[in-house]
Coordinates of C-alpha atoms in Angstrom, one line a residue:
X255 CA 16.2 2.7 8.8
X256 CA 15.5 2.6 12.7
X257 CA 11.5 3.1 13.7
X258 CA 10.8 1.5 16.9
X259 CA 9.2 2.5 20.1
X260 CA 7.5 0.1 22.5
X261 CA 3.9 0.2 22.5
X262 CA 2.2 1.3 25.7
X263 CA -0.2 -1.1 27.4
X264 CA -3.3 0.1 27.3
X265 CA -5.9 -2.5 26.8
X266 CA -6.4 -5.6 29.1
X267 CA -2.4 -4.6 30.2
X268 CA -1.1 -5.4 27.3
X269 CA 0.9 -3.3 24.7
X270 CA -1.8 -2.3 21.7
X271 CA -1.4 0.4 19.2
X272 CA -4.3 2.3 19.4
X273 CA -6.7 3.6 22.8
X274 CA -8.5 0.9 23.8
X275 CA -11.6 -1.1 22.0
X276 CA -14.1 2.0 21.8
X277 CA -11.4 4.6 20.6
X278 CA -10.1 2.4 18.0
X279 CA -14.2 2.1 16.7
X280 CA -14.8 5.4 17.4
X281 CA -11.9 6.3 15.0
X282 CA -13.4 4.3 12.2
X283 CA -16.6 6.1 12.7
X284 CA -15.7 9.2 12.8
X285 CA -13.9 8.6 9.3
X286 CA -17.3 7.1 7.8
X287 CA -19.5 9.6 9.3
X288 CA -17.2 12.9 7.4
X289 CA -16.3 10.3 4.3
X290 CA -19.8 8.1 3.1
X291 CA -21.9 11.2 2.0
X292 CA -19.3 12.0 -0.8
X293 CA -18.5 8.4 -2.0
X294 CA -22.4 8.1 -2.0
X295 CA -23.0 11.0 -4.4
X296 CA -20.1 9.6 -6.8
X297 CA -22.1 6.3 -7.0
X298 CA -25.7 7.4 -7.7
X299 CA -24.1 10.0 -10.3
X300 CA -22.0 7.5 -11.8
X301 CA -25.1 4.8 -11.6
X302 CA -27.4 8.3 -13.3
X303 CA -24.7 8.3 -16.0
X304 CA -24.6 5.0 -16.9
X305 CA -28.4 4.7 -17.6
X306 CA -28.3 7.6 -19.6
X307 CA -25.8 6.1 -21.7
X308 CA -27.4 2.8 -22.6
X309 CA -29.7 4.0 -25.5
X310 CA -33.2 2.7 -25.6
X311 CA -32.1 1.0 -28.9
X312 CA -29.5 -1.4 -26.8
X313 CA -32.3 -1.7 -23.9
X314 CA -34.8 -3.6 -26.8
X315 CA -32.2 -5.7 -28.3
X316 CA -31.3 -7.1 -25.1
X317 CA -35.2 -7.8 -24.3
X318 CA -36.2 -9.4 -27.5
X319 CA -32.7 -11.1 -26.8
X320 CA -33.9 -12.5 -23.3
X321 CA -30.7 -10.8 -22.1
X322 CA -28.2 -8.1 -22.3
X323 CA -25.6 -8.1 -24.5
X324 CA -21.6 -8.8 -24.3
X325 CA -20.8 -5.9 -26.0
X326 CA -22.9 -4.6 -23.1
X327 CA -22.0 -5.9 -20.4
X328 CA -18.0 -5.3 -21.5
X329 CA -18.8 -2.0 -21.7
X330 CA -20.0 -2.1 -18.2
X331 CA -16.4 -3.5 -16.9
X332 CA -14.9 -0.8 -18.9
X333 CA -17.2 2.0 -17.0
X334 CA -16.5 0.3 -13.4
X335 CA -13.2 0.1 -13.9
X336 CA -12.6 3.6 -15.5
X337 CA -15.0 4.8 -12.1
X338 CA -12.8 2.8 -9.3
X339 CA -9.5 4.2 -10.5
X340 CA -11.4 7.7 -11.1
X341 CA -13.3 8.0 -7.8
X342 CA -13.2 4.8 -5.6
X343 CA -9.3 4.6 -5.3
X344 CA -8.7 8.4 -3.9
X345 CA -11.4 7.6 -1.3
X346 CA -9.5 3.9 -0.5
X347 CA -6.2 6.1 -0.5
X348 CA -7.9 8.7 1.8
X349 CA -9.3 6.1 4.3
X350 CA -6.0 3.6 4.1
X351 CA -4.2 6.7 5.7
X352 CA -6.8 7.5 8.0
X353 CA -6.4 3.8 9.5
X354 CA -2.8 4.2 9.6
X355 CA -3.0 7.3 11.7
X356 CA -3.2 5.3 15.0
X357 CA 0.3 4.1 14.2
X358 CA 1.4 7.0 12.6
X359 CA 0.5 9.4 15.4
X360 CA 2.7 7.1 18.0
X361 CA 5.5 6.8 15.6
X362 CA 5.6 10.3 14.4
X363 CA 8.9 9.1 11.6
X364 CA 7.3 6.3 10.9
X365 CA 6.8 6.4 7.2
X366 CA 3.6 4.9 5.4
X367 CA 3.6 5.3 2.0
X368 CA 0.2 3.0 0.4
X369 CA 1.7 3.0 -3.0
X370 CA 4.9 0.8 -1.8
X371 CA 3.4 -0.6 1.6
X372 CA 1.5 -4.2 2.7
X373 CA -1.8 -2.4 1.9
X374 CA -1.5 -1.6 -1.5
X375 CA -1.6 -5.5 -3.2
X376 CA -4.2 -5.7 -1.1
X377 CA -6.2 -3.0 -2.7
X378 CA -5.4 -3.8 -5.7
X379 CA -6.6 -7.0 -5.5
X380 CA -10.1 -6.1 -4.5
X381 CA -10.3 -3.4 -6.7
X382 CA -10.1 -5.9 -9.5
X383 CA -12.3 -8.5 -7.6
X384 CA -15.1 -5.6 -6.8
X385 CA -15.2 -4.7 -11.0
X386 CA -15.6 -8.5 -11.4
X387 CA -18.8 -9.0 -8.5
X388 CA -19.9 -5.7 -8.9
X389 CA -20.6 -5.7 -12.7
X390 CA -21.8 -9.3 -13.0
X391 CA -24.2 -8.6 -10.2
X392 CA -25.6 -5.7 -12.5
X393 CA -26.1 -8.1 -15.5
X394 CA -28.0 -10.8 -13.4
X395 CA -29.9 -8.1 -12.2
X396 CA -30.8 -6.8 -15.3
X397 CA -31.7 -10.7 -16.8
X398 CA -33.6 -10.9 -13.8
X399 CA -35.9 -7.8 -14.8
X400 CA -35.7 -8.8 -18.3
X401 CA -37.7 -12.0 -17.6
X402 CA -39.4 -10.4 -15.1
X403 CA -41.0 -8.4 -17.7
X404 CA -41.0 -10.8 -20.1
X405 CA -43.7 -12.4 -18.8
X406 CA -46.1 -10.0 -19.1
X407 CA -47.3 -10.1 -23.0
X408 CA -49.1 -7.0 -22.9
X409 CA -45.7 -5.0 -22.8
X410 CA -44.2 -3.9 -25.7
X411 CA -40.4 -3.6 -26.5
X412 CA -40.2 0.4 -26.1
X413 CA -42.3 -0.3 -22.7
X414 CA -39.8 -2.8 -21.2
X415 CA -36.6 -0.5 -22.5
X416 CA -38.6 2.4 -20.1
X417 CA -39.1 0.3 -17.2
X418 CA -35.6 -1.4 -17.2
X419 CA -33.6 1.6 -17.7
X420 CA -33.7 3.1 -14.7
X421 CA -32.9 -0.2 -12.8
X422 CA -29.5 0.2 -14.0
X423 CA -26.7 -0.4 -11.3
X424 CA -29.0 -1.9 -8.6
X425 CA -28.7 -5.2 -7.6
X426 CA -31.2 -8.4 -8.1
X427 CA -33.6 -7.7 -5.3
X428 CA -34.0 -4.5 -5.8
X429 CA -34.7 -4.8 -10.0
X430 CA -37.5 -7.4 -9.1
X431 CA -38.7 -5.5 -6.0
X432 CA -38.8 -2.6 -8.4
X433 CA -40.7 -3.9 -10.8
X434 CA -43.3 -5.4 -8.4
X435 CA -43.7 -1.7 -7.5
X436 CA -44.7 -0.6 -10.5
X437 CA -47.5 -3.4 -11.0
X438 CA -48.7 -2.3 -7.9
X439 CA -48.6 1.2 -8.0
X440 CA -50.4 0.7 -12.1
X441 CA -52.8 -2.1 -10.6
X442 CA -53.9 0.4 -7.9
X443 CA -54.2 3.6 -10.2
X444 CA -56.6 1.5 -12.7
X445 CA -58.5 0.1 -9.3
X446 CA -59.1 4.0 -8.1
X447 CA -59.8 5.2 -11.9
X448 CA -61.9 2.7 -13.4
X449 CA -62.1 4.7 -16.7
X450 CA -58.8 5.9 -17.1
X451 CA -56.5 5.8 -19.7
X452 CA -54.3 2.4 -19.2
X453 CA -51.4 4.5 -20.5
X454 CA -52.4 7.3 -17.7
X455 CA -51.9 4.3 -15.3
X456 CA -48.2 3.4 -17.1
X457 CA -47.3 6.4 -17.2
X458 CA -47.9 7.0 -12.8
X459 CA -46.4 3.8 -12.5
X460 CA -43.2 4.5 -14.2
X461 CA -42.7 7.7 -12.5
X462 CA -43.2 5.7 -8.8
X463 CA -41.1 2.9 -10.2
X464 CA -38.3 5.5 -11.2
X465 CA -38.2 7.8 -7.6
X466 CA -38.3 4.2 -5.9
X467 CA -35.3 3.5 -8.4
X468 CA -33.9 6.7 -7.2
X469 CA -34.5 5.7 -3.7
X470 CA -33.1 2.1 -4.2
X471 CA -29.9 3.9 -5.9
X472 CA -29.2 6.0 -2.2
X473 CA -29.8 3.0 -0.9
X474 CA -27.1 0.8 -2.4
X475 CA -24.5 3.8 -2.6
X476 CA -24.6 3.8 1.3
X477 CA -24.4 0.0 1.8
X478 CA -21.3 0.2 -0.8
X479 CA -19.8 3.4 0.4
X480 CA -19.8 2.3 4.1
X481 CA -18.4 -1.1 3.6
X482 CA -15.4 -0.2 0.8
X483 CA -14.7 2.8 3.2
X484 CA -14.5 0.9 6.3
X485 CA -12.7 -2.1 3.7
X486 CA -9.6 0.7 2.8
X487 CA -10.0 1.7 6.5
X488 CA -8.9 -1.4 8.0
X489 CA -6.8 -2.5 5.4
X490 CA -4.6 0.8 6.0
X491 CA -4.2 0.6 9.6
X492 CA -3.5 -3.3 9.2
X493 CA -0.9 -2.2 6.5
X494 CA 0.5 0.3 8.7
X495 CA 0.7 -2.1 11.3
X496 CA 2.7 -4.1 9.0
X497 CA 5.1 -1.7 7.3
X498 CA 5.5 -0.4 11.1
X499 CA 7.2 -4.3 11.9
X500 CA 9.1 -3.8 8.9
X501 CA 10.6 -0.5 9.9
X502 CA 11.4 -1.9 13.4
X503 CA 9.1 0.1 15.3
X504 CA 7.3 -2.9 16.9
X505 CA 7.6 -6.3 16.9
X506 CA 5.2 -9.6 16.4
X507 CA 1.6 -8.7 16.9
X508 CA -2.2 -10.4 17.2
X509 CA -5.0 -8.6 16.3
X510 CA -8.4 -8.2 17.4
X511 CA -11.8 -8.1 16.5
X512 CA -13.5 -5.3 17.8
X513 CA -17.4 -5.5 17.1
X514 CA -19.3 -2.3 17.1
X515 CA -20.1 -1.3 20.3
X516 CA -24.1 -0.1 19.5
X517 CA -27.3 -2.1 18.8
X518 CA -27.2 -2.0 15.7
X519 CA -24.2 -5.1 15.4
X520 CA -25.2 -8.4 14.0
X521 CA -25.3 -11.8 15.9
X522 CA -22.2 -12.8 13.9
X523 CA -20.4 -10.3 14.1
X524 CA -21.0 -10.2 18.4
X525 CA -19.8 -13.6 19.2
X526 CA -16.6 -12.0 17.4
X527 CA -15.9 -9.5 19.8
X528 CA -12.1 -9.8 21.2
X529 CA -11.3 -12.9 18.7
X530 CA -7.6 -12.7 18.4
X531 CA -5.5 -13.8 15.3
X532 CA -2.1 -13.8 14.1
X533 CA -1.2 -11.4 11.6
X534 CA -1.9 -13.5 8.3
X535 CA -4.3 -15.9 9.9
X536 CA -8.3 -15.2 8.8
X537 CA -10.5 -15.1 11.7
X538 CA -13.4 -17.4 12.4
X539 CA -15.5 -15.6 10.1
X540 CA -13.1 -16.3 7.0
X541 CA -12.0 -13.2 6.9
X542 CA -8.6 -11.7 7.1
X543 CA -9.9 -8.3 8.8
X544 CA -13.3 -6.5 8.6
X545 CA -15.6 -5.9 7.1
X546 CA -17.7 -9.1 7.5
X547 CA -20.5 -8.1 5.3
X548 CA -22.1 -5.5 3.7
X549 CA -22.4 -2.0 5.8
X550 CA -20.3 -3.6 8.6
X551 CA -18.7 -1.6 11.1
X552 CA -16.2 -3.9 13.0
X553 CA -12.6 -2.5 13.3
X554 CA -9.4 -4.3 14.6
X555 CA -7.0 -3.5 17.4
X556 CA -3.0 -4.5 17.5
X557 CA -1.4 -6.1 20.6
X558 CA 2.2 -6.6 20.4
X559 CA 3.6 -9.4 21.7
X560 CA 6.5 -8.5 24.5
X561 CA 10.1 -9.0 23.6
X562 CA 9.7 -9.9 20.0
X563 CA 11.1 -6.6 18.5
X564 CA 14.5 -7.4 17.7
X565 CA 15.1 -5.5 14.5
X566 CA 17.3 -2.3 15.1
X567 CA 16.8 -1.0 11.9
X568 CA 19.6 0.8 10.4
X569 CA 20.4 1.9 6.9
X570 CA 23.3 -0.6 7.1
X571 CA 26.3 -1.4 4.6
X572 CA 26.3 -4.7 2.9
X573 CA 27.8 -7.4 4.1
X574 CA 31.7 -8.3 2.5
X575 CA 31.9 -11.6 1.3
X576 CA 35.7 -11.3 0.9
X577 CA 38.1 -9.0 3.6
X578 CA 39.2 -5.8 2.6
X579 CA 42.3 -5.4 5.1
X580 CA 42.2 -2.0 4.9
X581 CA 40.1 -1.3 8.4
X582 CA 43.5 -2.8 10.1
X583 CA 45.5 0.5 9.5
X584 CA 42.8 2.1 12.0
X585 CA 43.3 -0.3 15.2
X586 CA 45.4 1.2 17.8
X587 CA 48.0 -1.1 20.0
X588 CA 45.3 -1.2 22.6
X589 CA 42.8 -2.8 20.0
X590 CA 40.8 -0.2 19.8
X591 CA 39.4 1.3 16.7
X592 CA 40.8 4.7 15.8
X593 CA 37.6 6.8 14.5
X594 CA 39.5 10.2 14.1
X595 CA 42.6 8.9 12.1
X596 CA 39.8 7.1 9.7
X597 CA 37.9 10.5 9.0
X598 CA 41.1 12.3 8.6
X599 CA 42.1 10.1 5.8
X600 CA 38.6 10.3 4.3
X601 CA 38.4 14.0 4.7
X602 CA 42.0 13.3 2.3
X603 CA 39.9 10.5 0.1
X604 CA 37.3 13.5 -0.4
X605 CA 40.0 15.9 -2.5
X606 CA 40.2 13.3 -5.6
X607 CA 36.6 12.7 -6.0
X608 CA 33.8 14.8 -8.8
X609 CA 33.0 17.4 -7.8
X610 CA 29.0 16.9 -7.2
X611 CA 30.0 13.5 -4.6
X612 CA 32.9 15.5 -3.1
X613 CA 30.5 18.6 -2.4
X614 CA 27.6 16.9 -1.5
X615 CA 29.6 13.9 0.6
X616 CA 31.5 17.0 2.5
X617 CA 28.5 18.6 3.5
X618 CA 26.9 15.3 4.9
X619 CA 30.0 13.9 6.8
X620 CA 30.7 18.2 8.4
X621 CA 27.0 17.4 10.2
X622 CA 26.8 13.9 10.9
X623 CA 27.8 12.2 14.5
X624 CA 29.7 8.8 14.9
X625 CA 28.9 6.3 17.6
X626 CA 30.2 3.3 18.2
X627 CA 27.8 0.4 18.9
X628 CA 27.3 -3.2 20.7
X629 CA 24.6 -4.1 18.1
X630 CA 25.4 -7.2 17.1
X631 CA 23.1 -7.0 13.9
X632 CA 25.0 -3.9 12.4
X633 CA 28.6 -3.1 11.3
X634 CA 28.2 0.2 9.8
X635 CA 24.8 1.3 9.7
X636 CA 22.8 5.2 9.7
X637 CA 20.3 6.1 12.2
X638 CA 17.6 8.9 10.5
X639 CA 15.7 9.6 14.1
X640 CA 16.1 9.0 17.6
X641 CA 15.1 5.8 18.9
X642 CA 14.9 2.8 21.7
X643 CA 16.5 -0.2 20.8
X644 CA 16.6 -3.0 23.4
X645 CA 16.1 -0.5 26.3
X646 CA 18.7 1.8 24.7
X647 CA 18.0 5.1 23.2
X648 CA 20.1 5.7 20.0
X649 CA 20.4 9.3 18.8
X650 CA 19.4 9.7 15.4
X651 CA 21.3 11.1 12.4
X652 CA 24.1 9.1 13.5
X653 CA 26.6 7.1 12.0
X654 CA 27.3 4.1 13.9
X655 CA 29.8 1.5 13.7
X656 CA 30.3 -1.8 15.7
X657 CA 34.3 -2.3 15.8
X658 CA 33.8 -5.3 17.8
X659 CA 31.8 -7.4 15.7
X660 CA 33.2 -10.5 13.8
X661 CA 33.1 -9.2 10.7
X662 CA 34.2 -5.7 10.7
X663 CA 38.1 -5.9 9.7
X664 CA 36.0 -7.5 6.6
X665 CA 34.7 -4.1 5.6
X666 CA 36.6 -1.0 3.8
X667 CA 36.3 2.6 6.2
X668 CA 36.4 4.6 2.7
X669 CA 34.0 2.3 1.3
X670 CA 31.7 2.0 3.7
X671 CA 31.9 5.5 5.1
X672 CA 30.5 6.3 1.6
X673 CA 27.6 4.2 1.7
X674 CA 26.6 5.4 4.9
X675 CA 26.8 8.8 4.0
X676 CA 24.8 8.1 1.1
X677 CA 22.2 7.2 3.5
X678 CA 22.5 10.6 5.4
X679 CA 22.5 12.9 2.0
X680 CA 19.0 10.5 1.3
X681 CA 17.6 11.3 4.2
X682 CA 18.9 14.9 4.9
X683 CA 18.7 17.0 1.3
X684 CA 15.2 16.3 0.6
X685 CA 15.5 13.1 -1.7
X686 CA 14.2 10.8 0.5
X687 CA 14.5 8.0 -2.8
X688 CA 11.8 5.4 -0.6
X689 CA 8.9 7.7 -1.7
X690 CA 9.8 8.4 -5.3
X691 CA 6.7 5.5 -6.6
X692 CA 8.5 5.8 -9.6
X693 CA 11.8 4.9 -8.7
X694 CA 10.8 2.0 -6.7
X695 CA 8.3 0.1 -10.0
X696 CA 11.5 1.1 -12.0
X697 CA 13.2 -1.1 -9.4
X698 CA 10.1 -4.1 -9.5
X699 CA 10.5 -4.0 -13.3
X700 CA 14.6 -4.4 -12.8
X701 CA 13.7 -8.0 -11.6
X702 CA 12.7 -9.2 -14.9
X703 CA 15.6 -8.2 -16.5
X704 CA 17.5 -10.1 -13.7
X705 CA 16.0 -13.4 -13.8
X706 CA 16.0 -13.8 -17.7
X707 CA 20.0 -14.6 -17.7
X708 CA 20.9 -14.5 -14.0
X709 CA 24.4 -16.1 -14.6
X710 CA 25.5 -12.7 -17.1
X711 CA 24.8 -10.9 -13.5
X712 CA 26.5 -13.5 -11.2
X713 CA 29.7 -13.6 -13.4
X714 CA 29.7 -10.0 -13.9
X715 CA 29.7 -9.0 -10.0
X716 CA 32.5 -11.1 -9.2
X717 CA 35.0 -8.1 -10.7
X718 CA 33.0 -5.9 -8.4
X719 CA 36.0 -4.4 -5.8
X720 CA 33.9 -2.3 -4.3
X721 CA 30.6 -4.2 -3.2
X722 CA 28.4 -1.7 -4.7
X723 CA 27.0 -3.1 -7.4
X724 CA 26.9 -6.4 -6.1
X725 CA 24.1 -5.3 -3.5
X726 CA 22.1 -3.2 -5.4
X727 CA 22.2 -6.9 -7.8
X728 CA 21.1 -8.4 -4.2
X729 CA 18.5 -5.7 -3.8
X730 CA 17.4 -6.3 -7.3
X731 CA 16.2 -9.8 -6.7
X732 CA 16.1 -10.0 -3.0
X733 CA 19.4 -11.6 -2.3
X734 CA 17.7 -15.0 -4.3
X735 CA 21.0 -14.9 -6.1
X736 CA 23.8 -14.8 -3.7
X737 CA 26.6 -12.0 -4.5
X738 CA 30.0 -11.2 -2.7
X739 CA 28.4 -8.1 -1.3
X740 CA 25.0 -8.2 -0.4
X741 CA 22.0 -8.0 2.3
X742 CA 19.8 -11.1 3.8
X743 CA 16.4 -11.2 2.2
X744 CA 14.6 -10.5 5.5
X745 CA 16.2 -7.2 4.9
X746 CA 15.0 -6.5 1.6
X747 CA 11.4 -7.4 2.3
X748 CA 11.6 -4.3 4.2
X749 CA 9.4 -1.1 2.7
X750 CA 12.0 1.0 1.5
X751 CA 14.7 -0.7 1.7
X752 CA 15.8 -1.7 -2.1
X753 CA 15.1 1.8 -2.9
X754 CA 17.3 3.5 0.3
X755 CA 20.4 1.3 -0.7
X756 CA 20.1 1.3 -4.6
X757 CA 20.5 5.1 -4.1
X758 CA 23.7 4.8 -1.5
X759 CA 25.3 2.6 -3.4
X760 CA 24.9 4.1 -6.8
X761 CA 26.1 7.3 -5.6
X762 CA 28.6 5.3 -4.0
X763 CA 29.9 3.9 -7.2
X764 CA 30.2 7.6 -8.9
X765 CA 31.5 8.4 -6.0
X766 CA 34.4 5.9 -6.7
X767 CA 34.1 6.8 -10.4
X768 CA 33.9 3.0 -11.4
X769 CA 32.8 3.3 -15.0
X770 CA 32.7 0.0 -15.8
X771 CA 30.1 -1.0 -13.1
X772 CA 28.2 2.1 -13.8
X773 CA 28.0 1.0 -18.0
X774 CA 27.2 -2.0 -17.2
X775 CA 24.1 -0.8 -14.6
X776 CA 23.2 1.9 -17.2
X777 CA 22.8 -0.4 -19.8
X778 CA 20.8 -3.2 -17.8
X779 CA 19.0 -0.8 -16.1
X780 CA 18.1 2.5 -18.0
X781 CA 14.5 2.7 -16.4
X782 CA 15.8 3.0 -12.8
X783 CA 19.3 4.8 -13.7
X784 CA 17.2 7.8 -15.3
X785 CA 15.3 7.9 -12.4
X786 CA 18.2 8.3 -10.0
X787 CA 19.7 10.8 -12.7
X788 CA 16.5 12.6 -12.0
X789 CA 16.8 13.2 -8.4
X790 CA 19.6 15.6 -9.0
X791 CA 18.0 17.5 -11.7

């Protein structure tokens, strides 16, 4: 699929996505500022709930115990997962959009879908590292109080359970700073009230201790929500910068560390400022993009590098690994290629077709626009939207074709002329098969299925006339095991792209009514044939 403009130069005269430094941070705070206050009520009333579900029973057994429990603590991993799926993960999804909106709003086709983009793994991935730090710093911080208290012998069990309880989901400091508190505020009740009741004096200290708790809570909830928030934030506008390359709409990039622009930025974080890194390469700091450390508020800008862009980014047929001959009964004497006789014996291929392919391929070939091409990257290949290419603007919903390169009396006219329009029915009748998140983990799981006996595949393809099945095998496992039709893996590392040309080609081969290829898919492949069944129900 074609998705490439050159960037504009707007910072330090060089082409960077985005407005310069204090736009691309003014972006990002402008997100915290409307997002924070709601991911900081979800965590002190999830932090609430949890205290009021460990029972006073559990809070003893881990004091006498020196320690909380495991069934405890699993319990815990079970809550914070169960809470970052719940709540956390819409908020990551909400702000992973919101940081692709720089490129999205210069690219208005570009597509960005988080489920199937860069960003995703790496969400997942801290998702299931921030259940990991975030509950085992809630158990040392509750040992911590533990023996804290401990210490003290003129507490009894039901005492500590009261004073530990409402500790629950802050971290070490804050338990021990906590309980200091409460000694204080006790110490300093008996002190002003000589003759009091000592459990008068327990009793004002617990209530301080619990609205400092309370306090502490807000605290924490704001350090957390600002840094995953501004965590999904980058990571969405750095995997949007990303699945932009793949889609061709810019080439190789640096980025930069942009370090907020107030007082308020740390010394680390401001010898930083402007420190440029390649893509995948961590910066100074270790890190691969902001934040650096809790509540940070650094962002990163995208400079592409000039004349690196050289992916045109067509919907393209597979490539033929043995001639067809067929495309020779379209070249005129002159040597040209003859578009019009070509169509007018597809428009005849059309009539012995079923009935669904024939309607349905009619309707797409009655709209679409043929072009001839120079690319050398392309033989047949569908272009969705307008576009420049190499100082060249290509209209989109196009079929293009490239009658000079090498390989093109290698290819079939019906054949490919099917795939192609495959691609425009895709794109143009609302099934747009690249954001089905179903169809493409039904495609993930196919590769399992593949690699177990990779030979029964191999052997099977090479009966495969038309090439169709052969690539959506190459798609399958990312051209790892070479077939007679098939794309280069570069291709398939694309977002979008296994799931674009399964659907073309499938449709392709019902198109051709080849029932053996189709049995054989069906019964290899049920998860991701029912899914494609699905798009026309």
């Amino acid at each position: 699929m074609i998705r490439f403009t050159k960037a504009k130069a707007v910072r330090k005269a060089k082409p960077q996505i985005g407005g310069g430094k204090k736009n691309t941070l003014h972006k990002l705070y402008s997100f915290l500022n409307t997002a924070e206050p709601e991911a900081i009520q979800f965590l002190v009333s999830f932090w609430n709930t949890q205290a009021r579900g460990v029972t006073y029973a559990e809070l003893r057994e881990a004091y006498l115990a020196g320690e909380i429990t495991p069934q405890l603590y699993q319990r815990w991993t079970e809550d914070y997962s169960r809470f970052i799926q719940k709540q956390l993960a819409p908020l990551w999804d909400q702000a992973m959009r919101a940081g692709a909106a720089e490129v999205s709003a210069k690219y208005p086709h570009f597509v960005y879908e988080p489920s199937i983009g860069a960003a995703m793994g790496f969400i997942k991935a801290h998702g299931a590292e921030l259940v990991t730090n975030i509950t085992e710093e809630q158990r040392r911080a509750l040992n911590a109080i533990i023996s804290h208290v401990s210490g003290y012998t003129s507490i009894t069990p039901d005492e500590a359970a009261r004073i530990i309880r409402p500790t629950v989901g802050l971290t070490v400091g804050q338990t021990l700073a906590n309980a200091r508190h409460r000694q204080a505020v006790e110490a300093a009740y008996l002190k002003a009230h000589p003759k009091c009741n000592p459990k008068a004096a327990k009793r004002k200290a617990e209530e301080s201790a619990a609205r400092y708790a309370g306090r502490q809570h807000r605290y924490r909830a704001q350090n957390i929500a600002r840094t995953e928030l501004a965590f999904a934030y980058n990571a969405g506008h750095y995997g949007a910068t990303k699945d932009a390359q793949a889609q061709g709409y810019i080439g190789d990039c640096v980025k930069v560390w942009l370090t907020a622009y107030d007082e308020r930025v740390c010394p680390i974080c401001s010898q930083m400022d402007d420190e440029k890194r390649n893509m995948d390469e961590p910066f100074s700091n270790g890190k691969l993009l902001p934040p650096a450390h809790p509540s940070c508020r650094c962002a990163v800008a995208y400079e592409e590098i000039p004349g690196t862009n050289l992916n045109p980014g067509m919907d393209s047929a597979p490539q033929q690994g043995v001639p067809s001959g067929a495309m020779g009964d379209y070249i005129r004497t002159d040597g040209s290629f003859d578009l019009d006789t070509a169509l007018a014996d597809y428009e005849k291929f059309l009539q012995s077709v079923p009935e669904k392919n024939r309607i349905l391929l009619q309707a797409a070939l009655d709209g679409a626009t043929f072009e001839r091409t120079d690319l050398e990257l392309i033989v047949f290949g569908y272009l969705p939207f307008d576009r420049m290419i190499r100082g060249k603007m290509y209209s989109g919903d196009t079929v293009y074709y490239n009658s000079g390169h090498p390989k093109f009396f290698m290819y079939d006219f019906l054949t490919a002329m099917t795939h192609e329009l495959g691609h425009r029915i895709d794109n143009t009748m609302f099934i747009q098969s690249w954001k089905n998140a179903v169809f493409s983990n039904a495609i993930v799981n196919a590769r399992t299925v593949m690699d177990v006996e990779p030979q029964k595949f191999l052997a099977f393809a090479k009966s495969d006339s038309y090439g169709f099945l052969s690539d959506i095998l190459s798609a399958i496992c990312e051209d790892d095991y070479r077939f007679d039709a098939f794309h280069e893996k570069t291709y398939w590392l694309i977002s979008g792209n296994k799931e674009k040309e399964i659907f073309a080609n499938l449709f392709s081969l019902e198109t051709q009514g080849d029932e053996t290829s189709l049995r054989f898919f069906r019964e290899n492949f049920p998860e991701i044939w029912s899914e494609y069944s699905a798009f026309w129900n």
